[in-house]
Short mmCIF file of C-alpha atoms and ligand atoms in Angstrom, two decimals:
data_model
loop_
_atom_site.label_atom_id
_atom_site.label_comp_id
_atom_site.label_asym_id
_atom_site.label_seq_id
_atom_site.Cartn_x
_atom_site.Cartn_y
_atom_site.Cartn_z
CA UNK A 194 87.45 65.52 34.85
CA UNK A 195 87.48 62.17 37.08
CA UNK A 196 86.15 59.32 35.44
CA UNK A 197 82.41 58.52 37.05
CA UNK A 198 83.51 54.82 38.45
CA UNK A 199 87.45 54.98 39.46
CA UNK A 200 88.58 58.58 39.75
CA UNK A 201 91.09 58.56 37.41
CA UNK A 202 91.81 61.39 34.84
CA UNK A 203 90.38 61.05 31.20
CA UNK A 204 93.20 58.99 29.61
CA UNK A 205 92.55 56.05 27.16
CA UNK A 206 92.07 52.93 29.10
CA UNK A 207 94.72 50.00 29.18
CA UNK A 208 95.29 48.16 26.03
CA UNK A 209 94.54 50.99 23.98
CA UNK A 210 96.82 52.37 22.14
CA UNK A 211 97.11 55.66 20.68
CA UNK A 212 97.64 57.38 17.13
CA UNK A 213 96.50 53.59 15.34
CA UNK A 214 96.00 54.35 11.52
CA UNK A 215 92.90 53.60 10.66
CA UNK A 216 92.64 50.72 8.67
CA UNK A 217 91.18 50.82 4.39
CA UNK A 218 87.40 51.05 5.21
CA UNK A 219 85.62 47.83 6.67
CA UNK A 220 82.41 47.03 4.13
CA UNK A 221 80.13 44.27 4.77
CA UNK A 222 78.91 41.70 2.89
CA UNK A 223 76.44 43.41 0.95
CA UNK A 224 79.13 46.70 0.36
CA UNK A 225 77.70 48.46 3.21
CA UNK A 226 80.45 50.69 5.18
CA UNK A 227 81.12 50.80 8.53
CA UNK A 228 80.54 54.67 9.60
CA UNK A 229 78.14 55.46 12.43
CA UNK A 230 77.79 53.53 16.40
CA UNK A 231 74.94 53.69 18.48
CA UNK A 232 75.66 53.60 21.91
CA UNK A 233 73.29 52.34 24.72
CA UNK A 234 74.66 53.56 27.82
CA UNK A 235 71.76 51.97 30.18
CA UNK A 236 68.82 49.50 29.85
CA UNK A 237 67.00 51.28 32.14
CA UNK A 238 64.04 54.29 31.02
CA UNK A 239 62.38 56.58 33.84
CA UNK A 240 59.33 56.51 30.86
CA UNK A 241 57.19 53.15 30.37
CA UNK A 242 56.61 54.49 26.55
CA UNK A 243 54.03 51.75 25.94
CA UNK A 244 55.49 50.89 22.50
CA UNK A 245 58.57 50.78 23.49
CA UNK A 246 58.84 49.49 27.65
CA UNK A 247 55.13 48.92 28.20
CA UNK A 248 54.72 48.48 31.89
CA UNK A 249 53.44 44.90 31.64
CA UNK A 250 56.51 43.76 30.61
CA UNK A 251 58.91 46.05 31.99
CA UNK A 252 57.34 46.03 35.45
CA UNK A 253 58.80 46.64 39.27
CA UNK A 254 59.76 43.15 39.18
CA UNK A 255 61.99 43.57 35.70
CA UNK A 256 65.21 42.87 35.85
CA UNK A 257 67.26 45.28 35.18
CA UNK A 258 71.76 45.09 34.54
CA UNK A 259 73.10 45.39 37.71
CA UNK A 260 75.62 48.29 37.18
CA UNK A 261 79.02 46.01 37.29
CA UNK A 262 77.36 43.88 33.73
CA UNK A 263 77.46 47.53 32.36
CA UNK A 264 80.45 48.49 30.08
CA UNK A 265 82.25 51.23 32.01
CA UNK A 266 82.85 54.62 30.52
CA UNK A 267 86.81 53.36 30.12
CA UNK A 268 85.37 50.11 27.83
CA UNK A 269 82.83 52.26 25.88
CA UNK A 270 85.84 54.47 25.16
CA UNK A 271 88.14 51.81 24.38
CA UNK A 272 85.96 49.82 21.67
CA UNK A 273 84.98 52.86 20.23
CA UNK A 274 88.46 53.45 19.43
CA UNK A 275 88.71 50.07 18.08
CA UNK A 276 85.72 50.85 15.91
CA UNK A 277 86.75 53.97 14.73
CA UNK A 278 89.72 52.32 13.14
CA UNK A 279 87.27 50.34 10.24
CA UNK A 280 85.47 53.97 9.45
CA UNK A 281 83.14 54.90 12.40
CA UNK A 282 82.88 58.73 12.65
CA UNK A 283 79.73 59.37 14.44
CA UNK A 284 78.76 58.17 17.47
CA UNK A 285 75.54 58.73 19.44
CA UNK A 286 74.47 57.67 22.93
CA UNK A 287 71.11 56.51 23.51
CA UNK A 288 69.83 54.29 25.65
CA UNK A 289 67.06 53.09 27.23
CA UNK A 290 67.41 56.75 29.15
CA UNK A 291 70.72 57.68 28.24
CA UNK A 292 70.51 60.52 31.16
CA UNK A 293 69.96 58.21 33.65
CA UNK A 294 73.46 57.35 33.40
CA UNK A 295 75.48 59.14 36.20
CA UNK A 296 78.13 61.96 34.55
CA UNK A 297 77.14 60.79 31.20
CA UNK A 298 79.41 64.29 30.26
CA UNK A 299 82.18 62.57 31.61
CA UNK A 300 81.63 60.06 28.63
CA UNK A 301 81.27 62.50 26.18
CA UNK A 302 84.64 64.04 27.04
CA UNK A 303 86.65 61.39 26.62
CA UNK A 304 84.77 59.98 23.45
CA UNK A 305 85.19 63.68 22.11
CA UNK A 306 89.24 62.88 22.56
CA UNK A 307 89.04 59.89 20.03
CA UNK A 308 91.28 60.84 16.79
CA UNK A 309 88.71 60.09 14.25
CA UNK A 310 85.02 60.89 16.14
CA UNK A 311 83.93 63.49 14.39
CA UNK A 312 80.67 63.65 15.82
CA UNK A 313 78.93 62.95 19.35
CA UNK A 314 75.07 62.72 19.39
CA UNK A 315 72.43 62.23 22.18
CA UNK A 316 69.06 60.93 22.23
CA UNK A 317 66.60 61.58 25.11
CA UNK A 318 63.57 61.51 26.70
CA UNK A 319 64.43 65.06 27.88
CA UNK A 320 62.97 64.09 31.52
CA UNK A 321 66.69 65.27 32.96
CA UNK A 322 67.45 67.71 31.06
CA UNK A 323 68.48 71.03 32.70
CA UNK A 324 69.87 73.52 31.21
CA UNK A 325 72.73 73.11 33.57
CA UNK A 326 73.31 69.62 32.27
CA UNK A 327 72.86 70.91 28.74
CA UNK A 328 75.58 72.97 29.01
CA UNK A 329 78.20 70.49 30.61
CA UNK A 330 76.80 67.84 27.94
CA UNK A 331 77.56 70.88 24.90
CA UNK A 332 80.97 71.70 26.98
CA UNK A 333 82.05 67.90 26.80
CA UNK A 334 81.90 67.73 23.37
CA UNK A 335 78.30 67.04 22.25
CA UNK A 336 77.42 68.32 19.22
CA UNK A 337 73.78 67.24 18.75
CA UNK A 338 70.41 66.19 20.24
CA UNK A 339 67.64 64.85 19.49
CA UNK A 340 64.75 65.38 21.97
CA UNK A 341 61.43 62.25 22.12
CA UNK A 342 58.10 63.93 22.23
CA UNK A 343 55.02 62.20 20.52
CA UNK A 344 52.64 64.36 21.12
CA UNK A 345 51.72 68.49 22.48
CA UNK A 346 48.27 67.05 23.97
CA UNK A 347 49.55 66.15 27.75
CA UNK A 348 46.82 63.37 28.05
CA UNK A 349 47.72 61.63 25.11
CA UNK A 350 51.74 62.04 25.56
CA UNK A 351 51.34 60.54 29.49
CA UNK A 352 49.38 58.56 28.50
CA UNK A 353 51.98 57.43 25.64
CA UNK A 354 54.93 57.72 28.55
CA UNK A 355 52.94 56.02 31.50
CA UNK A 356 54.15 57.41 33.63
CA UNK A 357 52.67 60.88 34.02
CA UNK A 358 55.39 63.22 32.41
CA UNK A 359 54.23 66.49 31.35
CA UNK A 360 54.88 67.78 27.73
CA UNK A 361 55.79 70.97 29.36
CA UNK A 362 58.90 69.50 30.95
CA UNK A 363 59.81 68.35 27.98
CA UNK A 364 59.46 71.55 26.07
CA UNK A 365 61.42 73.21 28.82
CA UNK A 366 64.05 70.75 27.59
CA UNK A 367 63.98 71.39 24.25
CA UNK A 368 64.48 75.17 25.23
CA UNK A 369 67.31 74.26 27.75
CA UNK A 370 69.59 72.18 24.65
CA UNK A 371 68.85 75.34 22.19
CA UNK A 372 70.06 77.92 25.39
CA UNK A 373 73.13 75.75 25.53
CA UNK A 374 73.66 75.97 21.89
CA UNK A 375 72.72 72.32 20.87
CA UNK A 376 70.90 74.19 17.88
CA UNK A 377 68.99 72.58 15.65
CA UNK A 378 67.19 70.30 18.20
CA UNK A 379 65.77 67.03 16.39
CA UNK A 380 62.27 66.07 17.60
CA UNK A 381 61.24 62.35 17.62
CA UNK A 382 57.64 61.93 17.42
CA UNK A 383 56.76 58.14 17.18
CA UNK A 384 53.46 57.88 15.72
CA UNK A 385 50.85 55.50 16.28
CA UNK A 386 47.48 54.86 14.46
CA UNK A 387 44.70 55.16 16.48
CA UNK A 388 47.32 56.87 19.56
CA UNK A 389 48.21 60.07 18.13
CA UNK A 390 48.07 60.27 14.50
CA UNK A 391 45.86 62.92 15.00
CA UNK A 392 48.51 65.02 16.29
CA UNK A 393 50.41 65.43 13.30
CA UNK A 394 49.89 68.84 11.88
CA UNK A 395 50.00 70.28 15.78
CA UNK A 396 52.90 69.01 16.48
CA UNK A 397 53.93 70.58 13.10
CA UNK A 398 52.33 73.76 13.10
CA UNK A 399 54.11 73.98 17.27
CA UNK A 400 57.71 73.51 15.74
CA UNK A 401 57.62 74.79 12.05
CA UNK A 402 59.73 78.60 12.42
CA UNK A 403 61.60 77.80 15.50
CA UNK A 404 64.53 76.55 14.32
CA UNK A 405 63.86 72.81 15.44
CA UNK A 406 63.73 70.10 13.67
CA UNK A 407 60.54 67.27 13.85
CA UNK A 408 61.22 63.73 12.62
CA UNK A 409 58.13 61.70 12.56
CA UNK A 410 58.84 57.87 12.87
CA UNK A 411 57.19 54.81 11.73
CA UNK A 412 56.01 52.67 14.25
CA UNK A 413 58.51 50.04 14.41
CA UNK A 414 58.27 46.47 15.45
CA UNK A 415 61.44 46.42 17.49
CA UNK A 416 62.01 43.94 20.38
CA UNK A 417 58.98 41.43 21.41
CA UNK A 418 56.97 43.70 23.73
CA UNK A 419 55.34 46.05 21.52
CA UNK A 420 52.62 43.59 20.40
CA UNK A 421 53.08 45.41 16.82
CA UNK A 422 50.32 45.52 14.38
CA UNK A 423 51.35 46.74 11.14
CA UNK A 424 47.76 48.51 10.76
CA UNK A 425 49.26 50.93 13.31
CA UNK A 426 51.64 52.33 11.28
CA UNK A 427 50.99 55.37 9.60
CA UNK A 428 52.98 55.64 6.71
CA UNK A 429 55.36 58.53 6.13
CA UNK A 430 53.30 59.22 2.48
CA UNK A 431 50.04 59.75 4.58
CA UNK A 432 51.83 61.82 7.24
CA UNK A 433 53.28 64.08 4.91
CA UNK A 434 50.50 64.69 2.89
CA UNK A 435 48.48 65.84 6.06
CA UNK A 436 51.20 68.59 6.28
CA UNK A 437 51.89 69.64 2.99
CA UNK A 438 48.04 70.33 2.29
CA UNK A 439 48.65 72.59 4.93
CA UNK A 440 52.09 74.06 4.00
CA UNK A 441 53.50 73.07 1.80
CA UNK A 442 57.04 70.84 1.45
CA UNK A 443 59.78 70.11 -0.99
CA UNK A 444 62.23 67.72 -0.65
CA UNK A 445 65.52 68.25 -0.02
CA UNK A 446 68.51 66.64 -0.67
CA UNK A 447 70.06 64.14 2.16
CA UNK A 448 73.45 65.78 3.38
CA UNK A 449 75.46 62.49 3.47
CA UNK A 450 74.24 59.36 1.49
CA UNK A 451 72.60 56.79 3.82
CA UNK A 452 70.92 59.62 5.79
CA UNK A 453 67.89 57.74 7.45
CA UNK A 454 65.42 60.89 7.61
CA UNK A 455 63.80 62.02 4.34
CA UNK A 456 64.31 65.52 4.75
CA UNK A 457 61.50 67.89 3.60
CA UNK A 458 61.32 71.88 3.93
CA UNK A 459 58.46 74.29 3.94
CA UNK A 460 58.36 76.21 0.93
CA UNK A 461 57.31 79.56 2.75
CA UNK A 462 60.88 79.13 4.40
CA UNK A 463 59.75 78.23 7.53
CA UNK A 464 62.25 75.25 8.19
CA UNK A 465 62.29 71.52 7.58
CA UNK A 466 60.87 68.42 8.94
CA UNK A 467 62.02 64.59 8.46
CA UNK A 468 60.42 61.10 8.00
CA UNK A 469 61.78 58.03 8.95
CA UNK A 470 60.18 55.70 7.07
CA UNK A 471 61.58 52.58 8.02
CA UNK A 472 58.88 50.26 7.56
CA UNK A 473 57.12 51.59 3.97
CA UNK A 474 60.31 52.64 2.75
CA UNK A 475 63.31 50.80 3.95
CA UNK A 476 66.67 52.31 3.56
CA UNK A 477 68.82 49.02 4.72
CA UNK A 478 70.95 49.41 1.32
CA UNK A 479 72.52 52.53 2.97
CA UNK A 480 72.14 51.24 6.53
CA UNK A 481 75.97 52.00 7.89
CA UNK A 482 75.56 51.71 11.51
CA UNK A 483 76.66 49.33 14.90
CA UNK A 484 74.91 48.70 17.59
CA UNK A 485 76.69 48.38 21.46
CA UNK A 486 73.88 46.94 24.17
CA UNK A 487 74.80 48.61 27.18
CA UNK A 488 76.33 45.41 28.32
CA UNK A 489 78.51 45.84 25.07
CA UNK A 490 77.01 43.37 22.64
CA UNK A 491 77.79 44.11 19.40
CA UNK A 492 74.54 44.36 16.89
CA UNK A 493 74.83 44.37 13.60
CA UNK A 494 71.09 45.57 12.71
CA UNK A 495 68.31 47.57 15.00
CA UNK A 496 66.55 43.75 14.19
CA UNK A 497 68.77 41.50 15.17
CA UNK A 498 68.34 38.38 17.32
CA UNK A 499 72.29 37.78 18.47
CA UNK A 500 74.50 40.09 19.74
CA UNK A 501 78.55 39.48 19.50
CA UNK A 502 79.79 39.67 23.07
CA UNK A 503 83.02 42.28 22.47
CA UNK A 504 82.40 42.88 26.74
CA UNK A 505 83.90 39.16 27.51
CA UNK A 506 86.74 40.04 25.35
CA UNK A 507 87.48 43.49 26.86
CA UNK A 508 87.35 41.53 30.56
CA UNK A 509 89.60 38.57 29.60
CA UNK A 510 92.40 40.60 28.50
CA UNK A 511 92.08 40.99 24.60
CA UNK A 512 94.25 43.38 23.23
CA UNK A 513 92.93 46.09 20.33
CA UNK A 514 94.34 44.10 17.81
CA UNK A 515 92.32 41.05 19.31
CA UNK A 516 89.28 43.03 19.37
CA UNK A 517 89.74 44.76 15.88
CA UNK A 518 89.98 41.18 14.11
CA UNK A 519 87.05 40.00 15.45
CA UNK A 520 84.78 43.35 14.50
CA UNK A 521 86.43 43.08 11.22
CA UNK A 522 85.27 39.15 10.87
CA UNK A 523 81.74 40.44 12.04
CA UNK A 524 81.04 43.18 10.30
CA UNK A 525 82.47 41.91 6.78
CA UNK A 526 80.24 38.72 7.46
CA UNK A 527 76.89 41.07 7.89
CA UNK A 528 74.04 40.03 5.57
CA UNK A 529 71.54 42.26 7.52
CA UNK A 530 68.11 44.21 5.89
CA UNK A 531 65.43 43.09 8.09
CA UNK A 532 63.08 45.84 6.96
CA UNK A 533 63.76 45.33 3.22
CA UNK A 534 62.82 41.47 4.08
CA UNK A 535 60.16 42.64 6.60
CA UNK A 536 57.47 42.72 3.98
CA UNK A 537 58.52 39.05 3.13
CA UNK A 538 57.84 37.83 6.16
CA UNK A 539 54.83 36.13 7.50
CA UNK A 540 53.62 38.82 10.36
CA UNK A 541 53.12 35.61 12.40
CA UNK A 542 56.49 34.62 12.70
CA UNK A 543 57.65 36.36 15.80
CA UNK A 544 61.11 35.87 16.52
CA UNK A 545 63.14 36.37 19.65
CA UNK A 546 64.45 40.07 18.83
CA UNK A 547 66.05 42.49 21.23
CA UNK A 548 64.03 44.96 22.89
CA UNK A 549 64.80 48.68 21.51
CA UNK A 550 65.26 50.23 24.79
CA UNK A 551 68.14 47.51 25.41
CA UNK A 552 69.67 48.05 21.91
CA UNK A 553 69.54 51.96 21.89
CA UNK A 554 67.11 53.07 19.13
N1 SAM B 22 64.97 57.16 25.86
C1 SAM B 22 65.48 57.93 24.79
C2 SAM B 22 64.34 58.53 23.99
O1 SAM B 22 63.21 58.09 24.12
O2 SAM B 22 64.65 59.45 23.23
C3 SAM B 22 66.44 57.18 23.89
C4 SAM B 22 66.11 55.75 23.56
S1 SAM B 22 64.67 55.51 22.56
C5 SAM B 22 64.67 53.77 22.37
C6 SAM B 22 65.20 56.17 20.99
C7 SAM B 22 64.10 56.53 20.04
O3 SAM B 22 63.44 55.36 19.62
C8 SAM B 22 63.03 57.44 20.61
O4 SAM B 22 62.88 58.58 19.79
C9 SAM B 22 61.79 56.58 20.58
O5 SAM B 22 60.64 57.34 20.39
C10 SAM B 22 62.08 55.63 19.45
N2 SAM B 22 61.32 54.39 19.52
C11 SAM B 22 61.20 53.55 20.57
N3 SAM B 22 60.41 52.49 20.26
C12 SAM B 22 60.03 52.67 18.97
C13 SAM B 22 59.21 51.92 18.06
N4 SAM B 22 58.64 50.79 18.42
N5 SAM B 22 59.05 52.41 16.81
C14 SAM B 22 59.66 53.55 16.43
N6 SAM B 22 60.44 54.29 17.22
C15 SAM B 22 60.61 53.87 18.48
FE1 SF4 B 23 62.27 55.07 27.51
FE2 SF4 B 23 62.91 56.15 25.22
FE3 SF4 B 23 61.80 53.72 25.29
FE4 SF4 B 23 60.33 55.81 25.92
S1 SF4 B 23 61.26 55.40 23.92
S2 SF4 B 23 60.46 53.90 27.09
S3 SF4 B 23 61.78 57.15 26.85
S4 SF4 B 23 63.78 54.26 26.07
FE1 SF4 B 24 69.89 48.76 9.10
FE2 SF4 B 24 68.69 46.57 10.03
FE3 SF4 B 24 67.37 48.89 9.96
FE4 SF4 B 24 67.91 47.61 7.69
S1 SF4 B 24 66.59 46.90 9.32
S2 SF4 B 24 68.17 49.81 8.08
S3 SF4 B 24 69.92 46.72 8.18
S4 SF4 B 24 69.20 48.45 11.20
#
């Protein structure tokens, strides 16, 4: 397959070179391994989710990247690579709308031909997904998706979106990644106080016995827009006890350590659901992940205020080696637990942190 931008085959990109032994394991300053990358592949969202883009601030007069500020499918390749060599194994592409991004399977393939990635992930809104473009994501290489959808009530989920996308389409997605044998989809339901807490045990009861997966998240207070209020957030304890006094849970045991979901399964053997829980329970002591804006800053927490510009060092000609030194002097530096320190923190002091949808969630 053509790459989306030049035309040329699915090689690695100049300056990387192949079969590089992966270096002993990078750890940070706080012990903290290097093993997962988030990906944002675009800043832009077809959805104004109003705590995440909400249309005042992300208006028609936002601007956007222009494409050419965007790391090209060849650059995303190539640092991935590079971070692959200090213990990065999973990758997942989010966004902003990942989708939106032209032959995003094109990405995927040549991601999937990294020695070392083990896994390729996908969040989305689920607005583009066909079951057409399910299957050439699954055929790429993806091996998992997780699917947005805060609520089954379609006045209180456009009303979340805001721009007046039916939860039907989105179900029709969810069926469309389990026809093209992404199996288990991973539901994100964001929930909100006041918004759709309510919605809880439907959104449950919908998705307990088919296979899928629901993750209920914390309200987060990522980026500047959200105008957060920590009486909004629901806490995971409250949201599972709703469920399990219906059915109820056990908890089971995370897969890998550092797992950011809480898994949970009904006892009647009717599957599992997950919490993340990252405001009344922060898991930054087992928080193993990078962040790449989709201009290819490099951010060391979900929180952070300053990205490390590895995009200027692609385009003036540093060479792996280059590039490897300087992740290695960032991430062995890293000091970050925002959420840990969250509760430390005056709520008043607001700083200047990156918006989510830029960031990738
Ligand atoms: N557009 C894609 C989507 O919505 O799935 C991918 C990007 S989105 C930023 C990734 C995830 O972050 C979504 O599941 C979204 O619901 C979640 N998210 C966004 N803002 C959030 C917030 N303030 N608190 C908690 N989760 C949030
Ligand atoms: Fe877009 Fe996802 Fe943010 Fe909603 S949560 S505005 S779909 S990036
Ligand atoms: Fe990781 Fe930062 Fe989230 Fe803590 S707050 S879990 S360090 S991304």
């Amino acid at each position: 397959m053509p790459n989306e931008l030049t035309g040329t085959p699915l090689v690695p990109s100049a300056g990387a070179s192949q079969n590089q032994a992966p270096s002993p394991e990078t750890r940070d300053a706080l012990g903290r391994r290097l093993k997962d990358l988030r990906i944002s592949v675009t800043d832009r969202c077809n959805f104004r989710c109003t705590y995440c883009m909400p249309k005042e601030v992300f208006g028609p007069d936002f601007a956007f990247l222009p494409h050419q500020e965007l790391l090209t499918f060849e650059e995303i390749a190539r640092l991935t690579q590079v971070f692959v060599r200090h213990g990065v194994r999973k990758v997942r592409l989010t966004g902003g709308e990942p989708l939106l991004r032209r032959d995003l399977e094109v990405l995927i393939a040549m991601l999937n031909q990294i020695d070392g990635v083990e896994d390729i992930a996908l969040t989305t809104n689920g607005s583009l997904l066909t079951l057409d473009k399910a299957r050439r994501l699954k055929a790429a290489g993806l091996r998992r998706i997780t699917i947005s959808l805060d609520s089954l009530d379609n006045d209180i989920f456009t009303s979340m979106n805001d721009v007046r996308f039916p939860v039907s389409k989105v179900l029709e997605a969810i069926d469309a990644a389990k026809h093209a044998g992404l199996s288990p989809v991973k539901i994100n339901m964001v929930v909100r106080k006041g918004t759709n807490d309510h919605c809880v045990v439907k959104m449950a009861e919908h998705f307990r016995g088919t296979g899928h997966i629901l993750r209920f998240i914390e309200y987060m207070d990522v980026g500047n827009s959200n105008q957060w209020k920590l009486d909004e957030v629901v806490p995971a304890a409250q949201i599972l006890e709703a469920i399990d006094s219906q059915w109820p849970l056990e908890p089971v045991s995370p897969v890998l350590p550092g797992e950011v979901a809480k898994r949970y399964r009904y006892r009647d053997g009717k599957g599992e659901i997950g919490i993340i829980a990252s405001v009344t329970q922060p898991f930054c002591s087992g928080c193993t992940r990078a962040r790449l804006s989709s201009e290819g800053l490099l951010y060391t927490c979900l929180f952070g205020t300053r990205g490390h510009d590895l995009r200027a060092m692609l385009r003036e000609g540093a060479s792996d080696e280059q590039i490897s030194e300087r992740l290695e002097s960032i991430w062995t530096a890293r000091t970050d637990r925002y959420s840990e320190l969250r509760s430390e923190q005056t709520r008043t002091q607001r700083r200047n942190r990156v918006e989510m949808s830029h960031i990738g969630g």
